[in-house]
Amino acid sequence: MILSVIVVSYNVKGYLSLCLDSALIAMERLGKGQSELIVFDNASDDGSADWASLNYPSVKVIKSNQNLGFSAGNNAAIQRAKGDWVLLLNPDTVVPEDTFEKVLAYGESHPRIGAIGVPMFDGSGTWLPESKRGLPTPWASFCRFTGLWRLSAGSQFLNRYYCGHIPANETAEVEVLSGAFMWMRKSALDESGLLDEAFFMYGEDIDLSVRIIRSGWENHYYSDAPIVHFKGESTKKGSLAYVRVFHDAMRIFSEKHFAGSQAFVMRFMIEIGIRFRAVSAFIQGRIRRHTLMLLDLILSSLLAFGLVQMHAWTSGIGHPVGPSLVLSAMAGLSIVIAGVWFGTSDRPFVWLRTVMAGLAAGLMLVAAYALIPDFLRVSRAAIGAIGSSLVLFPTVLRTLLTFAMPSRFRWRKARATVGLLVSDERANSVQKWVESSYGSSLVVNYLKCSFESDDFVSQAKGNLVLCDARLGGEVLLSAVRAGRDLGADVRIVPDALWLALGGTNRDSGPGELLPWGADGLGRTERRRAKRRLDMLWSVWVLLFGGGRGVHADAMSRRNAWAVLMGRRTWLGFHGGWEGEERLPAMLPGVFLVGSGHSVSSLEEAKRLDLRYAFDFGWVRDLELLMTLRTD
């Protein structure tokens, strides 16, 4: 047998189908009976192990009673592998049809090769630097953890960790490969040993790569066989949890491969780098998430202060600095509060929400001005000028941003365009699903798989593109790479039509599972609308009570306060059914979806939960709450 493909899976059912489909197609190129596919399930609770056994009878599924980690899972499968070559493949990957054929030919033509890695692109079409790496020496590790390598990504001195001196499109011998796609000669693996199970999740690929080289073999980065690596559920590299786990992995690596003073320096520099990275990741995450909000606060405050001083200069009426600063702060806070309420930081920008936020900010400023003491007030003319400016401020600022940085900021189109890359047999079902989800608010265009054609460029640019998973790995890879260049949000649609994978949507990272519905709670603006209703209804209950009906105890002021403080929501999911983890995160509900109707089974609860998640409407919620209050 030529090849054994090993996939270690843990709660990634949505990705697993894509991975297995693409791998099985690629295996066909090697000949019948010349390859095998082994899935090791690390005690997933999403039913993926049974699902894989049922839907892929040719795949060998190994079920574990506990989560043994990446290394132990792979080792258990490797011990049962029969192929001359072994491929460790992440479940959130998609391989083009000719990948295995190409890599095999390259490996067979270089007898000293022990392991091969390939270029990887995430769900947004971005090339992943970890596709090729160097030995994590103390200096290389320090530059990686502190982010110094970003100052000169092509430098061997600053970016040895990611082999910056080797172009992404150049095949070369490297020191370290990624465990997401690690193609190894079985004889080299036997000599170097299995994965070290001291590494639970990260670092085991670095350790194994080093041991393969020390056994006399070579590691190669082969640039002609790119794949998609979504980097979704299994890796959250911007999180502090990832930083801590990776730190532990590198500590184990340094203790194992470095000795004496070098080991001490390695541990010290990693410790410094990790702590710096943890702090910077925390700060960057907050700043990136609230960049527009901070910009609104600073610029609107400066605008208000400038208008007060300009009025004082032109009218001859002096305004003390103290009241001017207070008024400036009030203006800035009004813009921020209105922006949070209406979601003016969401991208793409929405004209109506932006205009409403400006009007609300102006009204809030005037109302707040009426409540402050006389010694803090300025002239009414200055207040009028500031209030009028605040009305226009959000719209003007966002318009300027769309002109200055069109790749990052844009206005939402009145009629959205969705491009469909679908197989002929699925064209009707996908179109019906899209139109039922989005209604008349979009234009559906069928696109052909010619990603450089004028038709594709004009229709896909800046829009959503849904790509049918059945088109194959080569088309999917080309689609996400083309989408990256065009600023299109490319989503790969598997057989389960209610979700899509990958893309650059602002509500998710590359590779996130995201439900696509016109008003789905997977979208930030819909979650914000639900939160607004929760807050307004809570204020109503606190002021006027929850009525005297059969639901009066539940609609109490105590629950209203809990909802107002963000501990509960008025309407929540039933849950308790298999696969509920795919639902958008939601607080516990005071009432359950469909309250007022009998729910006789988990299947009925599932139907109600899914319908609510993907077809949310705040008007329906309000009607239900009013009904519950009066019943």
Tab-separated table of C-alpha atoms in Angstrom, residues 74-405:
chain	number	residue	atom	x	y	z
A	74	ASN	CA	-1.939	10.158	15.669
A	75	ASN	CA	0.309	7.546	17.273
A	76	ALA	CA	-2.595	5.159	17.765
A	77	ALA	CA	-3.510	5.493	14.095
A	78	ILE	CA	0.101	5.315	12.849
A	79	GLN	CA	0.554	1.964	14.583
A	80	ARG	CA	-2.282	0.598	12.413
A	81	ALA	CA	-1.106	2.266	9.198
A	82	LYS	CA	-0.053	0.009	6.320
A	83	GLY	CA	1.210	2.558	3.801
A	84	ASP	CA	4.792	3.227	2.719
A	85	TRP	CA	3.975	6.893	3.283
A	86	VAL	CA	1.985	8.378	6.181
A	87	LEU	CA	0.127	11.690	5.966
A	88	LEU	CA	-0.969	13.519	9.112
A	89	LEU	CA	-3.878	15.713	8.003
A	90	ASN	CA	-5.891	18.185	10.065
A	91	PRO	CA	-9.687	17.816	9.874
A	92	ASP	CA	-10.106	21.492	8.917
A	93	THR	CA	-8.235	21.099	5.623
A	94	VAL	CA	-9.282	20.644	1.999
A	95	VAL	CA	-6.879	19.103	-0.519
A	96	PRO	CA	-7.155	19.515	-4.318
A	97	GLU	CA	-7.632	16.369	-6.374
A	98	ASP	CA	-4.021	16.112	-7.552
A	99	THR	CA	-2.332	16.905	-4.214
A	100	PHE	CA	-1.419	13.369	-3.171
A	101	GLU	CA	-0.314	12.443	-6.687
A	102	LYS	CA	2.025	15.455	-6.879
A	103	VAL	CA	3.497	15.055	-3.394
A	104	LEU	CA	4.044	11.325	-3.906
A	105	ALA	CA	5.891	11.911	-7.183
A	106	TYR	CA	8.088	14.545	-5.552
A	107	GLY	CA	8.847	12.313	-2.573
A	108	GLU	CA	9.679	9.277	-4.707
A	109	SER	CA	12.070	11.350	-6.812
A	110	HIS	CA	14.057	12.426	-3.729
A	111	PRO	CA	15.114	9.290	-1.807
A	112	ARG	CA	16.548	11.222	1.173
A	113	ILE	CA	13.273	12.993	1.903
A	114	GLY	CA	11.819	12.019	5.265
A	115	ALA	CA	8.909	14.483	5.378
A	116	ILE	CA	7.147	16.937	3.060
A	117	GLY	CA	5.035	20.007	3.769
A	118	VAL	CA	2.965	22.143	1.386
A	119	PRO	CA	1.699	25.748	1.142
A	120	MET	CA	-1.440	26.327	3.191
A	121	PHE	CA	-4.065	29.023	2.702
A	122	ASP	CA	-6.703	29.861	5.297
A	123	GLY	CA	-10.418	30.314	4.627
A	124	SER	CA	-9.892	33.917	3.523
A	125	GLY	CA	-7.256	32.969	0.939
A	126	THR	CA	-4.316	34.194	3.030
A	127	TRP	CA	-1.084	32.207	2.814
A	128	LEU	CA	-0.114	30.800	6.207
A	129	PRO	CA	3.546	31.407	7.191
A	130	GLU	CA	3.657	28.257	9.334
A	131	SER	CA	3.647	26.246	6.099
A	132	LYS	CA	7.466	26.305	6.392
A	133	ARG	CA	9.535	26.965	9.487
A	134	GLY	CA	13.051	26.925	10.830
A	135	LEU	CA	14.482	25.504	14.027
A	136	PRO	CA	13.082	27.495	16.987
A	137	THR	CA	16.399	28.677	18.407
A	138	PRO	CA	16.288	31.153	21.321
A	139	TRP	CA	16.573	34.161	18.981
A	140	ALA	CA	14.131	32.807	16.382
A	141	SER	CA	11.601	32.004	19.098
A	142	PHE	CA	12.010	35.438	20.677
A	143	CYS	CA	11.389	37.177	17.332
A	144	ARG	CA	8.347	35.007	16.703
A	145	PHE	CA	6.734	35.491	20.112
A	146	THR	CA	7.362	39.240	20.278
A	147	GLY	CA	6.278	39.805	16.686
A	148	LEU	CA	9.663	41.234	15.626
A	149	TRP	CA	9.579	38.995	12.555
A	150	ARG	CA	6.781	41.148	11.112
A	151	LEU	CA	9.201	44.083	10.790
A	152	SER	CA	10.973	42.241	7.979
A	153	ALA	CA	9.092	39.115	6.940
A	154	GLY	CA	11.703	38.308	4.285
A	155	SER	CA	14.670	38.520	6.650
A	156	GLN	CA	16.538	35.389	7.659
A	157	PHE	CA	17.812	37.189	10.751
A	158	LEU	CA	14.442	38.367	12.114
A	159	ASN	CA	12.236	35.737	10.522
A	160	ARG	CA	14.157	32.500	10.716
A	161	TYR	CA	11.200	30.971	12.558
A	162	TYR	CA	9.074	31.177	9.387
A	163	CYS	CA	12.013	30.829	6.943
A	164	GLY	CA	11.424	34.346	5.674
A	165	HIS	CA	14.337	34.093	3.236
A	166	ILE	CA	12.519	31.335	1.322
A	167	PRO	CA	9.700	32.647	-0.935
A	168	ALA	CA	6.295	31.044	-0.437
A	169	ASN	CA	6.259	29.847	-4.052
A	170	GLU	CA	9.710	28.243	-3.942
A	171	THR	CA	10.376	24.576	-3.160
A	172	ALA	CA	13.200	24.200	-0.652
A	173	GLU	CA	14.682	22.102	2.129
A	174	VAL	CA	13.511	23.368	5.524
A	175	GLU	CA	13.862	22.326	9.144
A	176	VAL	CA	10.300	22.265	10.472
A	177	LEU	CA	6.963	21.353	8.857
A	178	SER	CA	3.375	21.833	9.981
A	179	GLY	CA	1.388	18.995	11.524
A	180	ALA	CA	-1.690	20.182	9.612
A	181	PHE	CA	-0.247	18.468	6.508
A	182	MET	CA	2.804	16.357	7.274
A	183	TRP	CA	3.635	13.762	4.603
A	184	MET	CA	6.245	11.300	5.929
A	185	ARG	CA	8.111	8.278	4.675
A	186	LYS	CA	7.140	5.388	6.968
A	187	SER	CA	10.731	4.164	7.211
A	188	ALA	CA	11.886	7.632	8.307
A	189	LEU	CA	9.113	7.726	10.881
A	190	ASP	CA	10.130	4.317	12.199
A	191	GLU	CA	13.718	5.521	12.650
A	192	SER	CA	12.870	8.855	14.279
A	193	GLY	CA	10.070	7.523	16.457
A	194	LEU	CA	6.412	8.436	16.875
A	195	LEU	CA	5.072	11.776	18.044
A	196	ASP	CA	6.046	12.684	21.606
A	197	GLU	CA	2.866	12.424	23.686
A	198	ALA	CA	4.216	14.939	26.203
A	199	PHE	CA	2.980	17.500	23.651
A	200	PHE	CA	-0.806	17.547	23.953
A	201	MET	CA	-1.761	19.934	21.164
A	202	TYR	CA	1.117	22.114	19.919
A	203	GLY	CA	4.846	21.656	19.338
A	204	GLU	CA	4.742	17.971	18.448
A	205	ASP	CA	5.273	18.729	14.754
A	206	ILE	CA	8.369	20.811	15.571
A	207	ASP	CA	9.773	18.036	17.749
A	208	LEU	CA	9.107	15.340	15.138
A	209	SER	CA	10.595	17.453	12.326
A	210	VAL	CA	13.813	17.912	14.304
A	211	ARG	CA	14.047	14.193	15.102
A	212	ILE	CA	13.560	13.265	11.428
A	213	ILE	CA	16.519	15.481	10.469
A	214	ARG	CA	18.662	14.088	13.280
A	215	SER	CA	17.900	10.594	11.984
A	216	GLY	CA	19.619	11.516	8.729
A	217	TRP	CA	16.593	12.437	6.613
A	218	GLU	CA	15.543	15.711	4.975
A	219	ASN	CA	12.403	17.834	5.370
A	220	HIS	CA	11.184	19.598	2.228
A	221	TYR	CA	8.678	22.370	1.581
A	222	TYR	CA	7.008	21.509	-1.753
A	223	SER	CA	5.399	24.640	-3.193
A	224	ASP	CA	3.421	23.100	-6.089
A	225	ALA	CA	0.651	21.444	-4.054
A	226	PRO	CA	-1.220	24.118	-2.039
A	227	ILE	CA	-4.150	23.235	0.224
A	228	VAL	CA	-6.829	25.039	2.247
A	229	HIS	CA	-6.385	25.019	6.034
A	230	PHE	CA	-9.317	26.815	7.613
A	231	LYS	CA	-7.712	27.182	11.047
A	232	GLY	CA	-11.142	27.249	12.645
A	233	GLU	CA	-12.207	25.228	15.627
A	234	SER	CA	-8.866	23.591	16.387
A	235	THR	CA	-6.714	26.721	16.560
A	236	LYS	CA	-7.480	30.132	18.059
A	237	LYS	CA	-4.056	31.675	17.676
A	238	GLY	CA	-4.986	35.169	18.776
A	239	SER	CA	-6.289	34.036	22.149
A	240	LEU	CA	-4.459	34.121	25.456
A	241	ALA	CA	-5.330	30.447	25.945
A	242	TYR	CA	-3.373	29.589	22.795
A	243	VAL	CA	-0.404	31.646	24.011
A	244	ARG	CA	-0.317	29.735	27.294
A	245	VAL	CA	-0.669	26.300	25.677
A	246	PHE	CA	1.989	27.045	23.068
A	247	HIS	CA	4.298	28.355	25.794
A	248	ASP	CA	4.037	25.033	27.617
A	249	ALA	CA	4.788	23.183	24.374
A	250	MET	CA	7.886	25.277	23.688
A	251	ARG	CA	9.067	24.787	27.257
A	252	ILE	CA	8.891	21.014	26.747
A	253	PHE	CA	10.735	21.365	23.437
A	254	SER	CA	13.546	23.472	24.923
A	255	GLU	CA	14.058	21.058	27.812
A	256	LYS	CA	14.222	18.160	25.366
A	257	HIS	CA	16.472	19.579	22.637
A	258	PHE	CA	18.681	22.166	24.342
A	259	ALA	CA	21.125	21.695	27.200
A	260	GLY	CA	23.171	23.823	29.589
A	261	SER	CA	23.336	27.575	29.062
A	262	GLN	CA	21.555	27.327	25.722
A	263	ALA	CA	18.564	25.705	27.402
A	264	PHE	CA	18.518	28.444	30.044
A	265	VAL	CA	18.685	31.192	27.409
A	266	MET	CA	15.989	29.444	25.386
A	267	ARG	CA	13.617	29.215	28.334
A	268	PHE	CA	14.344	32.810	29.386
A	269	MET	CA	13.763	34.297	25.933
A	270	ILE	CA	10.650	32.220	25.378
A	271	GLU	CA	9.324	33.359	28.756
A	272	ILE	CA	9.970	37.016	27.903
A	273	GLY	CA	8.560	36.631	24.417
A	274	ILE	CA	5.474	34.778	25.578
A	275	ARG	CA	4.633	37.357	28.231
A	276	PHE	CA	5.153	40.171	25.741
A	277	ARG	CA	2.966	38.355	23.227
A	278	ALA	CA	0.249	37.714	25.801
A	279	VAL	CA	0.077	41.381	26.749
A	280	SER	CA	0.223	42.583	23.147
A	281	ALA	CA	-2.415	40.057	22.043
A	282	PHE	CA	-4.725	41.272	24.792
A	283	ILE	CA	-4.185	44.946	23.941
A	284	GLN	CA	-4.316	44.466	20.177
A	285	GLY	CA	-7.500	42.460	20.444
A	286	ARG	CA	-9.230	45.210	22.379
A	287	ILE	CA	-7.908	48.002	20.165
A	288	ARG	CA	-8.725	46.199	16.915
A	289	ARG	CA	-12.231	45.439	18.105
A	290	HIS	CA	-12.885	49.025	19.162
A	291	THR	CA	-10.834	51.022	16.644
A	292	LEU	CA	-13.811	52.812	15.134
A	293	MET	CA	-15.299	53.490	18.545
A	294	LEU	CA	-12.063	55.102	19.736
A	295	LEU	CA	-11.861	57.095	16.510
A	296	ASP	CA	-15.430	58.308	17.029
A	297	LEU	CA	-14.696	59.303	20.623
A	298	ILE	CA	-11.483	61.189	19.882
A	299	LEU	CA	-12.536	62.975	16.700
A	300	SER	CA	-16.012	63.969	17.907
A	301	SER	CA	-14.554	65.326	21.160
A	302	LEU	CA	-11.953	67.328	19.233
A	303	LEU	CA	-14.659	68.573	16.874
A	304	ALA	CA	-16.834	69.743	19.764
A	305	PHE	CA	-13.925	71.471	21.504
A	306	GLY	CA	-12.899	73.164	18.263
A	307	LEU	CA	-16.431	74.418	17.591
A	308	VAL	CA	-16.722	75.896	21.098
A	309	GLN	CA	-13.409	77.704	20.742
A	310	MET	CA	-14.286	78.889	17.240
A	311	HIS	CA	-17.597	80.271	18.502
A	312	ALA	CA	-15.808	82.032	21.343
A	313	TRP	CA	-13.346	83.589	18.890
A	314	THR	CA	-15.928	84.728	16.316
A	315	SER	CA	-18.533	86.000	18.796
A	316	GLY	CA	-16.180	87.544	21.302
A	317	ILE	CA	-17.832	85.527	24.083
A	318	GLY	CA	-15.180	83.819	26.166
A	319	HIS	CA	-15.732	80.190	27.142
A	320	PRO	CA	-13.607	78.801	30.004
A	321	VAL	CA	-11.589	75.705	29.187
A	322	GLY	CA	-13.329	73.625	31.887
A	323	PRO	CA	-16.868	73.829	30.436
A	324	SER	CA	-15.449	73.360	26.942
A	325	LEU	CA	-13.752	70.114	27.981
A	326	VAL	CA	-16.915	68.868	29.713
A	327	LEU	CA	-18.986	69.587	26.616
A	328	SER	CA	-16.394	67.875	24.414
A	329	ALA	CA	-16.508	64.763	26.593
A	330	MET	CA	-20.322	64.778	26.486
A	331	ALA	CA	-20.246	64.986	22.689
A	332	GLY	CA	-17.779	62.114	22.418
A	333	LEU	CA	-19.749	59.912	24.804
A	334	SER	CA	-22.992	60.669	22.951
A	335	ILE	CA	-21.446	59.502	19.682
A	336	VAL	CA	-20.036	56.340	21.288
A	337	ILE	CA	-23.279	55.407	23.077
A	338	ALA	CA	-25.338	55.977	19.935
A	339	GLY	CA	-22.782	54.048	17.885
A	340	VAL	CA	-22.904	51.047	20.198
A	341	TRP	CA	-26.703	51.101	20.232
A	342	PHE	CA	-27.090	51.277	16.451
A	343	GLY	CA	-23.980	49.296	15.512
A	344	THR	CA	-22.181	51.921	13.452
A	345	SER	CA	-18.888	50.014	13.788
A	346	ASP	CA	-20.268	46.946	12.020
A	347	ARG	CA	-18.913	46.408	8.546
A	348	PRO	CA	-20.079	46.934	5.893
A	349	PHE	CA	-21.570	50.219	7.073
A	350	VAL	CA	-25.331	50.721	6.834
A	351	TRP	CA	-26.631	54.155	5.855
A	352	LEU	CA	-29.810	54.067	7.936
A	353	ARG	CA	-28.107	52.935	11.133
A	354	THR	CA	-25.374	55.550	10.727
A	355	VAL	CA	-27.843	58.398	10.176
A	356	MET	CA	-29.982	57.253	13.122
A	357	ALA	CA	-26.896	57.151	15.347
A	358	GLY	CA	-26.051	60.743	14.415
A	359	LEU	CA	-29.574	61.940	15.202
A	360	ALA	CA	-29.586	60.054	18.505
A	361	ALA	CA	-26.192	61.494	19.478
A	362	GLY	CA	-27.381	65.037	18.785
A	363	LEU	CA	-30.539	64.544	20.837
A	364	MET	CA	-28.597	62.958	23.706
A	365	LEU	CA	-26.201	65.889	23.812
A	366	VAL	CA	-29.032	68.433	23.939
A	367	ALA	CA	-30.839	66.433	26.643
A	368	ALA	CA	-27.677	66.041	28.720
A	369	TYR	CA	-26.861	69.739	28.340
A	370	ALA	CA	-30.206	70.642	29.898
A	371	LEU	CA	-29.296	68.671	33.032
A	372	ILE	CA	-25.840	70.082	33.772
A	373	PRO	CA	-25.370	73.022	36.197
A	374	ASP	CA	-25.206	76.581	34.865
A	375	PHE	CA	-21.491	77.091	35.564
A	376	LEU	CA	-20.648	74.291	33.085
A	377	ARG	CA	-22.800	75.618	30.259
A	378	VAL	CA	-21.741	77.464	27.124
A	379	SER	CA	-23.855	79.474	24.703
A	380	ARG	CA	-26.867	77.891	23.005
A	381	ALA	CA	-25.388	78.758	19.620
A	382	ALA	CA	-22.345	76.619	20.370
A	383	ILE	CA	-24.586	73.761	21.505
A	384	GLY	CA	-26.623	74.060	18.321
A	385	ALA	CA	-23.502	73.934	16.172
A	386	ILE	CA	-22.138	70.898	18.007
A	387	GLY	CA	-25.481	69.073	17.936
A	388	SER	CA	-25.851	69.668	14.199
A	389	SER	CA	-22.292	68.490	13.601
A	390	LEU	CA	-22.872	65.299	15.582
A	391	VAL	CA	-25.860	64.470	13.386
A	392	LEU	CA	-23.585	64.433	10.337
A	393	PHE	CA	-20.407	63.181	12.026
A	394	PRO	CA	-20.855	59.352	11.798
A	395	THR	CA	-21.923	59.460	8.146
A	396	VAL	CA	-19.176	61.859	7.067
A	397	LEU	CA	-16.424	59.949	8.908
A	398	ARG	CA	-17.453	56.589	7.488
A	399	THR	CA	-17.753	57.990	3.994
A	400	LEU	CA	-14.204	59.319	4.261
A	401	LEU	CA	-13.002	55.915	5.487
A	402	THR	CA	-14.569	54.143	2.501
A	403	PHE	CA	-12.668	56.476	0.157
A	404	ALA	CA	-9.382	56.296	2.087
A	405	MET	CA	-9.374	52.509	2.695
